[in-house]
PDB file of N, CA and C in Angstrom:
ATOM      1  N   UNK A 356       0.007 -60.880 -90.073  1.00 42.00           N
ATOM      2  CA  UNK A 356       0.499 -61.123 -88.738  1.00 42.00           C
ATOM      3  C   UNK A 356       1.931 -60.614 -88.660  1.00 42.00           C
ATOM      4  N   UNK A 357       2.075 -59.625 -87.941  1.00 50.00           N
ATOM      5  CA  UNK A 357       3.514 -59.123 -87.767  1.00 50.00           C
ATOM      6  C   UNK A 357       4.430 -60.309 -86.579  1.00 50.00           C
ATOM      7  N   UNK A 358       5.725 -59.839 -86.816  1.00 50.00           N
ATOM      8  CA  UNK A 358       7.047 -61.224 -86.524  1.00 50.00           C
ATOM      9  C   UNK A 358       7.024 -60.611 -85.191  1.00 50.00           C
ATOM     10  N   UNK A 359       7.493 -62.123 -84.353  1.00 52.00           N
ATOM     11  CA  UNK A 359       7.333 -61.910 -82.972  1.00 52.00           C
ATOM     12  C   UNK A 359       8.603 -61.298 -82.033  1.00 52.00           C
ATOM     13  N   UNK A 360       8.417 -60.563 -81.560  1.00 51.00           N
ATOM     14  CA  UNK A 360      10.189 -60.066 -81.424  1.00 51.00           C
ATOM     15  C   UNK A 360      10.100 -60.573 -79.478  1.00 51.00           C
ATOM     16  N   UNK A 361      10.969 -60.559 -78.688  1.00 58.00           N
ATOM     17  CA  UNK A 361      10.735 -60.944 -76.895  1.00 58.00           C
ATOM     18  C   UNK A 361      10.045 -60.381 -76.891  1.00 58.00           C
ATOM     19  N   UNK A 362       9.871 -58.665 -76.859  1.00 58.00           N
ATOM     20  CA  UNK A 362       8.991 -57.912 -76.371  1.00 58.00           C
ATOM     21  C   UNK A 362       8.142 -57.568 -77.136  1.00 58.00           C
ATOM     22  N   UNK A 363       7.743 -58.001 -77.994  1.00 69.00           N
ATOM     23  CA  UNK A 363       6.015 -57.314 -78.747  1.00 69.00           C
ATOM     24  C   UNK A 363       6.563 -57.905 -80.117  1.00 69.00           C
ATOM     25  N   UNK A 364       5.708 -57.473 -80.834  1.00 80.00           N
ATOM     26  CA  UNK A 364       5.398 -57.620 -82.921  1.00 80.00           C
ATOM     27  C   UNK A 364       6.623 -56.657 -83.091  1.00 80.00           C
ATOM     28  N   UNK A 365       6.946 -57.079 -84.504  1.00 90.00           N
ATOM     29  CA  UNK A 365       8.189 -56.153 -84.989  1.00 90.00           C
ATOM     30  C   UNK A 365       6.987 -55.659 -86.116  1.00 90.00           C
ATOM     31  N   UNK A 366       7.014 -54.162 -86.348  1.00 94.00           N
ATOM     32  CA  UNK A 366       6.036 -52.909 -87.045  1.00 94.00           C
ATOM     33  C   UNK A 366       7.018 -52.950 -88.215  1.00 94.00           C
ATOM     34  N   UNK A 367       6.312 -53.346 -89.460  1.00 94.00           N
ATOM     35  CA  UNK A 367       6.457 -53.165 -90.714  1.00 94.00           C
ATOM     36  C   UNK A 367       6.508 -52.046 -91.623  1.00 94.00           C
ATOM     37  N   UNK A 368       6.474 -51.382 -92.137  1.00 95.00           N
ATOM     38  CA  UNK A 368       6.149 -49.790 -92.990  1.00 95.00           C
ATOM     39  C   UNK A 368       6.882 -49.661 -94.132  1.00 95.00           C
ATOM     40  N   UNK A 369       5.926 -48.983 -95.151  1.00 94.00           N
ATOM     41  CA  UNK A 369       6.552 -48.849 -96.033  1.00 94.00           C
ATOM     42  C   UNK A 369       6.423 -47.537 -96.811  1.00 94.00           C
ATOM     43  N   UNK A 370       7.153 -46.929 -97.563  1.00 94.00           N
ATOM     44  CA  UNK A 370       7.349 -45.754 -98.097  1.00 94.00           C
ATOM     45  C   UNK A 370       7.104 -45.580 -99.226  1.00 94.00           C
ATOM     46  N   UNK A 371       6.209 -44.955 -99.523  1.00 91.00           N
ATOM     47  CA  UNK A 371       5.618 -45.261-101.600  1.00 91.00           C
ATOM     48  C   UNK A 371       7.252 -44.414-102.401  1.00 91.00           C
ATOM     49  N   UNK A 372       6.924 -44.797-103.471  1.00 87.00           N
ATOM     50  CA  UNK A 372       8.493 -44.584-104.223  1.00 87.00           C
ATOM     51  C   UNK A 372       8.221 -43.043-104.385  1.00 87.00           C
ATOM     52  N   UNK A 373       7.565 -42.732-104.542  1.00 85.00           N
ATOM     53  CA  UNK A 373       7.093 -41.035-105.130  1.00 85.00           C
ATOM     54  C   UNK A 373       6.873 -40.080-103.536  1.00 85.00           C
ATOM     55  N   UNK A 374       7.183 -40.554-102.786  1.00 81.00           N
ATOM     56  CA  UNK A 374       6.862 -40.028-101.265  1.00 81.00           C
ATOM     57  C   UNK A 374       7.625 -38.748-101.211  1.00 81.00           C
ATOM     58  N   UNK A 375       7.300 -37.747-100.977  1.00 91.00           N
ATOM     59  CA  UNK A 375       8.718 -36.704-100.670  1.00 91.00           C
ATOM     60  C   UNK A 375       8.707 -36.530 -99.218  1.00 91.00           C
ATOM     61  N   UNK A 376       7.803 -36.605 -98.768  1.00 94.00           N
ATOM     62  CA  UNK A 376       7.931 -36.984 -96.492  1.00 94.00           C
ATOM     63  C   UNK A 376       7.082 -38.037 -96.389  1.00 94.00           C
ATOM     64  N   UNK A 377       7.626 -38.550 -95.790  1.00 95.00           N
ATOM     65  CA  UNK A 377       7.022 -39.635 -95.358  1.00 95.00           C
ATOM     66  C   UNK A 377       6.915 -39.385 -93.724  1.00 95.00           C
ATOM     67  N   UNK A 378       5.283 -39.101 -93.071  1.00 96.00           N
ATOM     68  CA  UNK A 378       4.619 -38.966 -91.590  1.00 96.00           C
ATOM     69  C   UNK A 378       4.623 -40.646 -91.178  1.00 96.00           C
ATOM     70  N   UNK A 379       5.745 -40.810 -90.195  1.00 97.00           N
ATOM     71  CA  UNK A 379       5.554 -42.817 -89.890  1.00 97.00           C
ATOM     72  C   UNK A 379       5.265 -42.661 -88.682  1.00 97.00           C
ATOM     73  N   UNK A 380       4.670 -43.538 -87.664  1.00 97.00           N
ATOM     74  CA  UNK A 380       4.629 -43.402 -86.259  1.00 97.00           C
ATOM     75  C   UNK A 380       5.109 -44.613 -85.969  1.00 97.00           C
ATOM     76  N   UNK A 381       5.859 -44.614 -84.681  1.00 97.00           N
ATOM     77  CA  UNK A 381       6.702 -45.603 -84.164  1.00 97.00           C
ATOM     78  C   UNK A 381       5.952 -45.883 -82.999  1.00 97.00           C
ATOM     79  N   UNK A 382       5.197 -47.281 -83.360  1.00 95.00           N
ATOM     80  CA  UNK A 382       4.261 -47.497 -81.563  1.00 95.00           C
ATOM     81  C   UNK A 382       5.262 -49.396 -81.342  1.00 95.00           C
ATOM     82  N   UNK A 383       6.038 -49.649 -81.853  1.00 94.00           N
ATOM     83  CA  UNK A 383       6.730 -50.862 -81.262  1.00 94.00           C
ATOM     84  C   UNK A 383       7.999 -50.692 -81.268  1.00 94.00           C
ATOM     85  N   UNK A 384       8.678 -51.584 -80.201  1.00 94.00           N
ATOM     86  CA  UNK A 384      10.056 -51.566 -79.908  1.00 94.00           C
ATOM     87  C   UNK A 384      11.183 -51.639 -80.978  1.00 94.00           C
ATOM     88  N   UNK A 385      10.341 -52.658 -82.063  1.00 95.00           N
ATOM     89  CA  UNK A 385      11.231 -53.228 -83.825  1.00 95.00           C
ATOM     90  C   UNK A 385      10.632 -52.651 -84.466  1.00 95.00           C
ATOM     91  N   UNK A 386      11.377 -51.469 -85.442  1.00 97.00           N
ATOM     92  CA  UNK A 386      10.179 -51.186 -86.863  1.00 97.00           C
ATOM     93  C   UNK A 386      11.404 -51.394 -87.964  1.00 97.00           C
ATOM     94  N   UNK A 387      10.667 -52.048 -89.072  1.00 97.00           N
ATOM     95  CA  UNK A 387      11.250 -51.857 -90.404  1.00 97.00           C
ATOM     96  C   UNK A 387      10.628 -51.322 -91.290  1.00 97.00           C
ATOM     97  N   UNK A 388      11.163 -49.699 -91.765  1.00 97.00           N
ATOM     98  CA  UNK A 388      10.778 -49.388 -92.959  1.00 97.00           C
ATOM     99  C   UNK A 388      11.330 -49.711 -93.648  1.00 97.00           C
ATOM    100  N   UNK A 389      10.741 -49.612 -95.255  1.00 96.00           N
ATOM    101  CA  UNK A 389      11.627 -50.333 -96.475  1.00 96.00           C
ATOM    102  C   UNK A 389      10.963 -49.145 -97.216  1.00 96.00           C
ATOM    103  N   UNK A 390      11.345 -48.844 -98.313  1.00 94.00           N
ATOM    104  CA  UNK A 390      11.370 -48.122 -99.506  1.00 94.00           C
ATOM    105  C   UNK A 390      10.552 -48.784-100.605  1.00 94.00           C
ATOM    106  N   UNK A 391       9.787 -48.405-101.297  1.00 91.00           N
ATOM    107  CA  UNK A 391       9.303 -48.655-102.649  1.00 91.00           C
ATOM    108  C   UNK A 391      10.924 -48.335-103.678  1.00 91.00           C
ATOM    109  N   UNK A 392      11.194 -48.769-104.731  1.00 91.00           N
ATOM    110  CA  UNK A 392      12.277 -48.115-105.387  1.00 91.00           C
ATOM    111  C   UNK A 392      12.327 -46.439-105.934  1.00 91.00           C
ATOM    112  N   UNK A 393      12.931 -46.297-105.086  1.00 93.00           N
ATOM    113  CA  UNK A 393      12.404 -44.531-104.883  1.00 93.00           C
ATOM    114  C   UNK A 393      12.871 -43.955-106.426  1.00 93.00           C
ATOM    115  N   UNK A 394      11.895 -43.122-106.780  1.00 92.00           N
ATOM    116  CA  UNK A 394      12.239 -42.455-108.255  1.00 92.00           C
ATOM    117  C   UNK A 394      12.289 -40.621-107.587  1.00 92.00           C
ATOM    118  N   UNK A 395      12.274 -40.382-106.316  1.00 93.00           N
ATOM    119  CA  UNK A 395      12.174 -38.890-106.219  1.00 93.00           C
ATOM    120  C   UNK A 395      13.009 -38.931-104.427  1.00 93.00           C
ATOM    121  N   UNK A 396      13.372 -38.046-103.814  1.00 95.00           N
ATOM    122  CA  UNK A 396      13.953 -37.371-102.639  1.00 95.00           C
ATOM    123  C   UNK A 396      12.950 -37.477-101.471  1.00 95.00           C
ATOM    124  N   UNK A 397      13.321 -38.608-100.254  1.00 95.00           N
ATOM    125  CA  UNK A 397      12.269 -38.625 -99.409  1.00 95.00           C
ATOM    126  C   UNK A 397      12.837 -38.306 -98.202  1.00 95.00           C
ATOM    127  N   UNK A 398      12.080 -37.566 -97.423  1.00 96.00           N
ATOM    128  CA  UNK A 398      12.247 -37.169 -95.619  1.00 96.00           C
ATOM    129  C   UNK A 398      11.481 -37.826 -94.880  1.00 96.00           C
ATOM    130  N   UNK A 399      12.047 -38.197 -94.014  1.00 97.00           N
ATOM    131  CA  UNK A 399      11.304 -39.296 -92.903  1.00 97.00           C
ATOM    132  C   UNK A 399      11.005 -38.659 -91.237  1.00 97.00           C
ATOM    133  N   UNK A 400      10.189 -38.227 -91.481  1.00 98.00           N
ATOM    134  CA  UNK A 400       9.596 -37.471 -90.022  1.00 98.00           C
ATOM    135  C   UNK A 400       8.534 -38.540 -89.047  1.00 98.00           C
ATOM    136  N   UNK A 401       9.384 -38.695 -87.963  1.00 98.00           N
ATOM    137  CA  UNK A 401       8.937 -39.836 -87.139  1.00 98.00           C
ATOM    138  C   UNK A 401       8.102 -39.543 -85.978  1.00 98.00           C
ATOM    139  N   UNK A 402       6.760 -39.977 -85.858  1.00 98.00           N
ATOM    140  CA  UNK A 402       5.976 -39.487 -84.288  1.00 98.00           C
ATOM    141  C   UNK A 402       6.025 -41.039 -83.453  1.00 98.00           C
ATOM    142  N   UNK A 403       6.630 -40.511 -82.531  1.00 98.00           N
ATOM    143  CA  UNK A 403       7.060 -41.685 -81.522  1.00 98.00           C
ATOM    144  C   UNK A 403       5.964 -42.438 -80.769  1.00 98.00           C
ATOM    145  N   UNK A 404       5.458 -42.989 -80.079  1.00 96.00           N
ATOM    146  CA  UNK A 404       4.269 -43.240 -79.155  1.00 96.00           C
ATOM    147  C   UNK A 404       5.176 -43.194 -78.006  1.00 96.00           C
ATOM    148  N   UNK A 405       4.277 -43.106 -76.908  1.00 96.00           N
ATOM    149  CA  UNK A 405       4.996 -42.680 -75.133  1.00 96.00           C
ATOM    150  C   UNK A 405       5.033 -43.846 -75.224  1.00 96.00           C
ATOM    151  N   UNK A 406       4.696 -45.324 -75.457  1.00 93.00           N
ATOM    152  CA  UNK A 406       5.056 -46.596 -75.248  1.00 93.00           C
ATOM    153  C   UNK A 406       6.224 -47.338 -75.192  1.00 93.00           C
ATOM    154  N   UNK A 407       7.428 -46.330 -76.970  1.00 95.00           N
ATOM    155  CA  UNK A 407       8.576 -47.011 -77.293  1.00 95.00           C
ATOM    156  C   UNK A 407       9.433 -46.622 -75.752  1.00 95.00           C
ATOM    157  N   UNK A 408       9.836 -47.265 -75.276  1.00 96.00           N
ATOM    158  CA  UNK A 408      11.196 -47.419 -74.407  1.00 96.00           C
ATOM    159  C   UNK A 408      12.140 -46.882 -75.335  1.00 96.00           C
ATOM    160  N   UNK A 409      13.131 -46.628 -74.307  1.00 97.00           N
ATOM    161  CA  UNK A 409      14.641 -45.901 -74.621  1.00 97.00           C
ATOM    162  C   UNK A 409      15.343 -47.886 -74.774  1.00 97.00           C
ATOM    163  N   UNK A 410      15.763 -47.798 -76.189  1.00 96.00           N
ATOM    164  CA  UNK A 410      16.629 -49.099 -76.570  1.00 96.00           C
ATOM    165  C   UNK A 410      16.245 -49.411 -77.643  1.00 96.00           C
ATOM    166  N   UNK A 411      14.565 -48.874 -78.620  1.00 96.00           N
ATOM    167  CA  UNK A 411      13.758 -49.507 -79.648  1.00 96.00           C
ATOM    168  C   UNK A 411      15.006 -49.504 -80.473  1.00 96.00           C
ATOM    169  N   UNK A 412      14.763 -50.116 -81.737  1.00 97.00           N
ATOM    170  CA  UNK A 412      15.105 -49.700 -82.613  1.00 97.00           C
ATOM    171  C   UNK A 412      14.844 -49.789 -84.114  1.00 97.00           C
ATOM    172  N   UNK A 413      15.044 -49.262 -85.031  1.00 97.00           N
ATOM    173  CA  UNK A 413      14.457 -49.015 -86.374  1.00 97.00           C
ATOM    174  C   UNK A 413      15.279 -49.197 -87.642  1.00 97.00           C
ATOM    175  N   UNK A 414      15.293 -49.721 -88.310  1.00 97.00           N
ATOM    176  CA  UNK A 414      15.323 -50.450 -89.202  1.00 97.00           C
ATOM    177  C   UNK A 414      15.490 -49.809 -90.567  1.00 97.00           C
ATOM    178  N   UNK A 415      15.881 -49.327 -91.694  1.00 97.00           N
ATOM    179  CA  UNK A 415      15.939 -49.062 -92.423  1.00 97.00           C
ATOM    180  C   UNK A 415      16.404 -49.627 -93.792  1.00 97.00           C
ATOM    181  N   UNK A 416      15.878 -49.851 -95.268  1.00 97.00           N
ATOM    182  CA  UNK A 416      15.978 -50.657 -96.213  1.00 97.00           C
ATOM    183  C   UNK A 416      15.856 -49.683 -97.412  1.00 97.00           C
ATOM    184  N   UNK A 417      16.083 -48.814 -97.772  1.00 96.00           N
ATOM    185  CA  UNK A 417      15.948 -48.081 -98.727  1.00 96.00           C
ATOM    186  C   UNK A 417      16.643 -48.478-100.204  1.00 96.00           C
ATOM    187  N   UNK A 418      15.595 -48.497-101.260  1.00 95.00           N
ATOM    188  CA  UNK A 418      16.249 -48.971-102.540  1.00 95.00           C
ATOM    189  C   UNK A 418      16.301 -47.128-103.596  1.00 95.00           C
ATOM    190  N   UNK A 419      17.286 -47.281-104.256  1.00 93.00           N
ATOM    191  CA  UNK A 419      17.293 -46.071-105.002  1.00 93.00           C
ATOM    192  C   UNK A 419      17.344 -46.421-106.662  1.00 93.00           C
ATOM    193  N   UNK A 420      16.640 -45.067-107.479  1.00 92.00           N
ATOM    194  CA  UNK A 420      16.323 -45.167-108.669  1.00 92.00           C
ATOM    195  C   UNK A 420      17.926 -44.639-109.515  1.00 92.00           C
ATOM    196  N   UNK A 421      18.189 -43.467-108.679  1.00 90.00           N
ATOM    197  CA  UNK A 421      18.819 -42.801-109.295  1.00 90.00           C
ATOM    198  C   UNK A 421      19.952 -42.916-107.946  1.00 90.00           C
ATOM    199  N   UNK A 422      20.277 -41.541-107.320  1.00 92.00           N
ATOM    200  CA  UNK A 422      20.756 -40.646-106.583  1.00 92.00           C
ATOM    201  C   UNK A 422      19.889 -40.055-105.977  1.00 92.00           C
ATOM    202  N   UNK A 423      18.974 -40.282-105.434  1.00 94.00           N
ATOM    203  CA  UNK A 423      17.934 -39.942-104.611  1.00 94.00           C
ATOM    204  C   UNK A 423      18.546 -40.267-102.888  1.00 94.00           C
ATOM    205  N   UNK A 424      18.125 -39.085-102.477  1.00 95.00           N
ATOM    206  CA  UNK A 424      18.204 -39.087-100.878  1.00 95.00           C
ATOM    207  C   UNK A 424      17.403 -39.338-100.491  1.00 95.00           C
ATOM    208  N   UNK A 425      17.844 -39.663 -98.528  1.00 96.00           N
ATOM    209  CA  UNK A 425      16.758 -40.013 -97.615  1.00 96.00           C
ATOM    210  C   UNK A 425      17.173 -39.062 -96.613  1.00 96.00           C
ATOM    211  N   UNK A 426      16.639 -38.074 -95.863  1.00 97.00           N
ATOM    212  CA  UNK A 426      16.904 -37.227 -95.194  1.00 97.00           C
ATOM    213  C   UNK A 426      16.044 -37.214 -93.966  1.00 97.00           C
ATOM    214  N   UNK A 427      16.357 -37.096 -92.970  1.00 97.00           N
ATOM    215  CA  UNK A 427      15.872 -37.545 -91.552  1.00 97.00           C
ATOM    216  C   UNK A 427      15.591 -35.878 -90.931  1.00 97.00           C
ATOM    217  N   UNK A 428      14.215 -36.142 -90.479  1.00 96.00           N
ATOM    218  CA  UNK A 428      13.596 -35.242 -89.622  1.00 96.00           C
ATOM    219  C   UNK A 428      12.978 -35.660 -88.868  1.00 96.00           C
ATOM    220  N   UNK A 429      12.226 -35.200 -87.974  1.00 97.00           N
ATOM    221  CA  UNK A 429      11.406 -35.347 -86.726  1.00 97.00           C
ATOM    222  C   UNK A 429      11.808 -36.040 -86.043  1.00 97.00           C
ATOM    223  N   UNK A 430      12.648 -36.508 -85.024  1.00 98.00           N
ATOM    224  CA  UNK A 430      12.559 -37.553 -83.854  1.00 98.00           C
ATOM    225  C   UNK A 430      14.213 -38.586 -84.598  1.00 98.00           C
ATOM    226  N   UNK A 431      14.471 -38.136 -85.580  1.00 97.00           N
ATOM    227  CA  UNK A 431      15.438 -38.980 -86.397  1.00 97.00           C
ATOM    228  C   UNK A 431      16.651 -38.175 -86.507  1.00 97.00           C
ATOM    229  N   UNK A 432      18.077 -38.479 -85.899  1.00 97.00           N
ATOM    230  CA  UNK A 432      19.562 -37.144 -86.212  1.00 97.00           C
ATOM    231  C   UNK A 432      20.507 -38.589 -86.869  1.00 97.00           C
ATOM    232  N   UNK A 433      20.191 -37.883 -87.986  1.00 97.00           N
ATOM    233  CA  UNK A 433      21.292 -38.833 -89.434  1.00 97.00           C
ATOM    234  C   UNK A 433      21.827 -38.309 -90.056  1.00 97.00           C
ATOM    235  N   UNK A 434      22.989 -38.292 -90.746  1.00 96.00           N
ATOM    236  CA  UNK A 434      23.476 -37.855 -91.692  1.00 96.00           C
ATOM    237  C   UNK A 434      22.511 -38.254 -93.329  1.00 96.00           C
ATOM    238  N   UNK A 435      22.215 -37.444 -94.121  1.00 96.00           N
ATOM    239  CA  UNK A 435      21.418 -37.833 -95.276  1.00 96.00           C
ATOM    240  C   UNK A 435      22.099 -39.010 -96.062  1.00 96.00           C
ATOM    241  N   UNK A 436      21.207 -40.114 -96.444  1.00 95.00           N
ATOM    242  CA  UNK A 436      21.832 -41.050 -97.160  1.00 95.00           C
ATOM    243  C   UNK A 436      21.842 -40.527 -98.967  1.00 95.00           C
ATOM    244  N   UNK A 437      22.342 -40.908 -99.623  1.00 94.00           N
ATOM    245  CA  UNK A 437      22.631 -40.379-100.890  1.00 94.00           C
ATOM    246  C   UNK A 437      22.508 -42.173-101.400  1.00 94.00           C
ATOM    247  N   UNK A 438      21.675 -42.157-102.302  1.00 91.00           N
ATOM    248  CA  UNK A 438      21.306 -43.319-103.242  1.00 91.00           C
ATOM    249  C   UNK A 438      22.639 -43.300-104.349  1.00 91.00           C
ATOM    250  N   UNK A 439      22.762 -44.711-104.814  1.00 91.00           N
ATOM    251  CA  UNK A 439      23.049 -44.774-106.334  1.00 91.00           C
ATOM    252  C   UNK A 439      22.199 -45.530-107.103  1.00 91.00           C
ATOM    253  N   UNK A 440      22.325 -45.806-108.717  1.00 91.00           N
ATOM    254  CA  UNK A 440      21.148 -46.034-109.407  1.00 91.00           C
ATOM    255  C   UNK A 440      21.202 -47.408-108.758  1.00 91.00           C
ATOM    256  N   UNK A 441      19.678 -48.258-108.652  1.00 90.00           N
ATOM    257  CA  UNK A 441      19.574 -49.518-108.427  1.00 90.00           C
ATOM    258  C   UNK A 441      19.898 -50.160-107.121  1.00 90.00           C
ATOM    259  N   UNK A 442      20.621 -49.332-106.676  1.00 95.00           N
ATOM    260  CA  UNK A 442      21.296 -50.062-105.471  1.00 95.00           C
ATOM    261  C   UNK A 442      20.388 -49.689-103.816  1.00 95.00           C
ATOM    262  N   UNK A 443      20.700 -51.009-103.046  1.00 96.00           N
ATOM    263  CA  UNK A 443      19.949 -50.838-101.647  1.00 96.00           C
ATOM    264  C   UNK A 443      20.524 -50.645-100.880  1.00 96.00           C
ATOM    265  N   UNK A 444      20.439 -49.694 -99.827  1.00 96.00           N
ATOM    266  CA  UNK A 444      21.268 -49.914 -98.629  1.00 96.00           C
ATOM    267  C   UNK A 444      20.312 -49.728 -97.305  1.00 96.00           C
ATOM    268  N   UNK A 445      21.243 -50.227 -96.382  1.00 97.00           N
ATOM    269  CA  UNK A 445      20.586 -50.598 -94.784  1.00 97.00           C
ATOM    270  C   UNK A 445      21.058 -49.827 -93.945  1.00 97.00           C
ATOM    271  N   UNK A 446      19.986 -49.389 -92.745  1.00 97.00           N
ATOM    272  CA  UNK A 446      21.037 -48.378 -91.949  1.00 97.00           C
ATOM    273  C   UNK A 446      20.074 -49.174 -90.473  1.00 97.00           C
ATOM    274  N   UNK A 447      20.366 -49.353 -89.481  1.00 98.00           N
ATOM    275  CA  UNK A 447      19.861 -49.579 -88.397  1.00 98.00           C
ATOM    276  C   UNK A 447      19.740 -48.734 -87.116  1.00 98.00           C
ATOM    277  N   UNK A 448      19.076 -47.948 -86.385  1.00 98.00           N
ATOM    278  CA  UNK A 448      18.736 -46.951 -85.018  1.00 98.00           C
ATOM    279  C   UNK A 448      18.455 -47.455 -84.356  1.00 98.00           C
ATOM    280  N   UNK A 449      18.981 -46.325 -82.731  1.00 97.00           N
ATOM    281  CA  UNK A 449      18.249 -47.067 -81.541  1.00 97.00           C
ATOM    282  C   UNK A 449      17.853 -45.927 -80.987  1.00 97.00           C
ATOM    283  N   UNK A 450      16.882 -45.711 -79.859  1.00 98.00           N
ATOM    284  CA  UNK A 450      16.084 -44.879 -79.484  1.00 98.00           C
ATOM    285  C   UNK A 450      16.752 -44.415 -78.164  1.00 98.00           C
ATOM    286  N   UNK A 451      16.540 -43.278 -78.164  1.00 98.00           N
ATOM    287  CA  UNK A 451      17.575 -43.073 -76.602  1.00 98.00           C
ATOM    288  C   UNK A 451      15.835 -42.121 -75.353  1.00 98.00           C
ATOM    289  N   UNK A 452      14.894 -42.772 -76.065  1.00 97.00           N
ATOM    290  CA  UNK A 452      14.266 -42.303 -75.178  1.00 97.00           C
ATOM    291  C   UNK A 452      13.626 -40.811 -75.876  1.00 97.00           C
ATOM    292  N   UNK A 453      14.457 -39.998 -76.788  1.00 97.00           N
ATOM    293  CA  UNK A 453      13.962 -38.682 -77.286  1.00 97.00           C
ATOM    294  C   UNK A 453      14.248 -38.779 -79.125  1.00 97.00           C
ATOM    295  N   UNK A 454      15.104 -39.307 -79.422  1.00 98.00           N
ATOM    296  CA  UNK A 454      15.284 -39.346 -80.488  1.00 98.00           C
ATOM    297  C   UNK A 454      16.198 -40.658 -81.186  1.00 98.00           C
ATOM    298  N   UNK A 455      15.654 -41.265 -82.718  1.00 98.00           N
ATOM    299  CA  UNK A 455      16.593 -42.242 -83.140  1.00 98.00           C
ATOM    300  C   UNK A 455      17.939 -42.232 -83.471  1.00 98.00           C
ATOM    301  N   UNK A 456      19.366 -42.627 -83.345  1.00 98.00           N
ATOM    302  CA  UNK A 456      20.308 -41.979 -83.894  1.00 98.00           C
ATOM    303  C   UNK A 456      20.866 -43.641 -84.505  1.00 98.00           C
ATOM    304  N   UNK A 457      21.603 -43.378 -85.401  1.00 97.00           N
ATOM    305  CA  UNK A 457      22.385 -44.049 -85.811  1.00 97.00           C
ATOM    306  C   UNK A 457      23.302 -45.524 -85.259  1.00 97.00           C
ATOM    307  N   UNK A 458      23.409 -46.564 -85.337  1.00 95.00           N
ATOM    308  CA  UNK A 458      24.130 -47.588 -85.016  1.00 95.00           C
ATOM    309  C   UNK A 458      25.608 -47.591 -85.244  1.00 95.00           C
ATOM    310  N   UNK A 459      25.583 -47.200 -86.367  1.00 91.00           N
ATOM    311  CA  UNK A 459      26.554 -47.284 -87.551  1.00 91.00           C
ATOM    312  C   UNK A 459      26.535 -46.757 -88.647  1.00 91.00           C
ATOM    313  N   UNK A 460      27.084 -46.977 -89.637  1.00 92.00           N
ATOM    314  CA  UNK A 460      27.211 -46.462 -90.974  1.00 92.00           C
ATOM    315  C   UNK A 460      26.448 -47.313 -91.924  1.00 92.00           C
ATOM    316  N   UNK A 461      25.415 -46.421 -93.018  1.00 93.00           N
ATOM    317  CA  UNK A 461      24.799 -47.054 -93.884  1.00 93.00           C
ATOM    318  C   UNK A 461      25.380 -48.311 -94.353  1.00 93.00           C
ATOM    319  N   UNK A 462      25.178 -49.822 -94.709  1.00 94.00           N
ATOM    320  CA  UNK A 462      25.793 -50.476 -95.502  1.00 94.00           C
ATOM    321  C   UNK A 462      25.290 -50.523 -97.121  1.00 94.00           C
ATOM    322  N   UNK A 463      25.804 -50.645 -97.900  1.00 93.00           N
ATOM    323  CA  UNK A 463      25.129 -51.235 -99.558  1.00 93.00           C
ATOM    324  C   UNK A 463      24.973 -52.655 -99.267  1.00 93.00           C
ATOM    325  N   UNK A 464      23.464 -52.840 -99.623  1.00 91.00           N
ATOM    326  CA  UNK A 464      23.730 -54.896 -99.864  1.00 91.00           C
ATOM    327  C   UNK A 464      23.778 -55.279-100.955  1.00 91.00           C
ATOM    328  N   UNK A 465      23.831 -54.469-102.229  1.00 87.00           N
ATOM    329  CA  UNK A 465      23.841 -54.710-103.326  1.00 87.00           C
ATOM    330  C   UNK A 465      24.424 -53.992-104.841  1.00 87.00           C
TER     331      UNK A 465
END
């Protein structure tokens, strides 16, 4: 059972650690992807649904093995995140209707 957000379920996803693109589709207003502990370089190419409204936003949790990147394509304009060993960091988007961009700056939570 996905978490109840005002407007709909918040969309869960996850990214196998060995992924080098990851194809996600965005059909709710809340998505959180999270990362497997990535051991290789992943791109995140996003297919939107005509449903998301301009305001969604997306979620990001990525754990790293090494120095492994996360590099944003399709529907996503980010600067590439750069991993260190072990460590997680969070980045949060909002949808402007055509594409996700950035909130802010990656944080480390750990």
């Amino acid at each position: 059972m996905g978490v109840n957000y005002p407007f709909g379920s918040v969309d869960t996803q996850t990214i196998a650690a060995a992924t080098t693109t990851a194809a996600l589709t965005i059909s709710e207003q809340e998505t959180i992807v999270t990362t497997e502990t990535m051991t290789g370089n992943v791109t995140i190419n996003l297919t939107v649904s005509a449903e998301v409204r301009a305001g969604a936003k997306l979620h990001l949790k990525a754990t790293t093995n090494g120095s492994e990147t996360v590099t944003f394509g399709t529907a996503i304009e980010a600067p590439v995140i750069t991993g260190s060993a072990g460590k997680t960091v969070c980045q949060s988007f909002f949808y402007n209707g055509t594409n996700f961009y950035p909130c802010g700056a990656k944080i480390q939570v750990d």
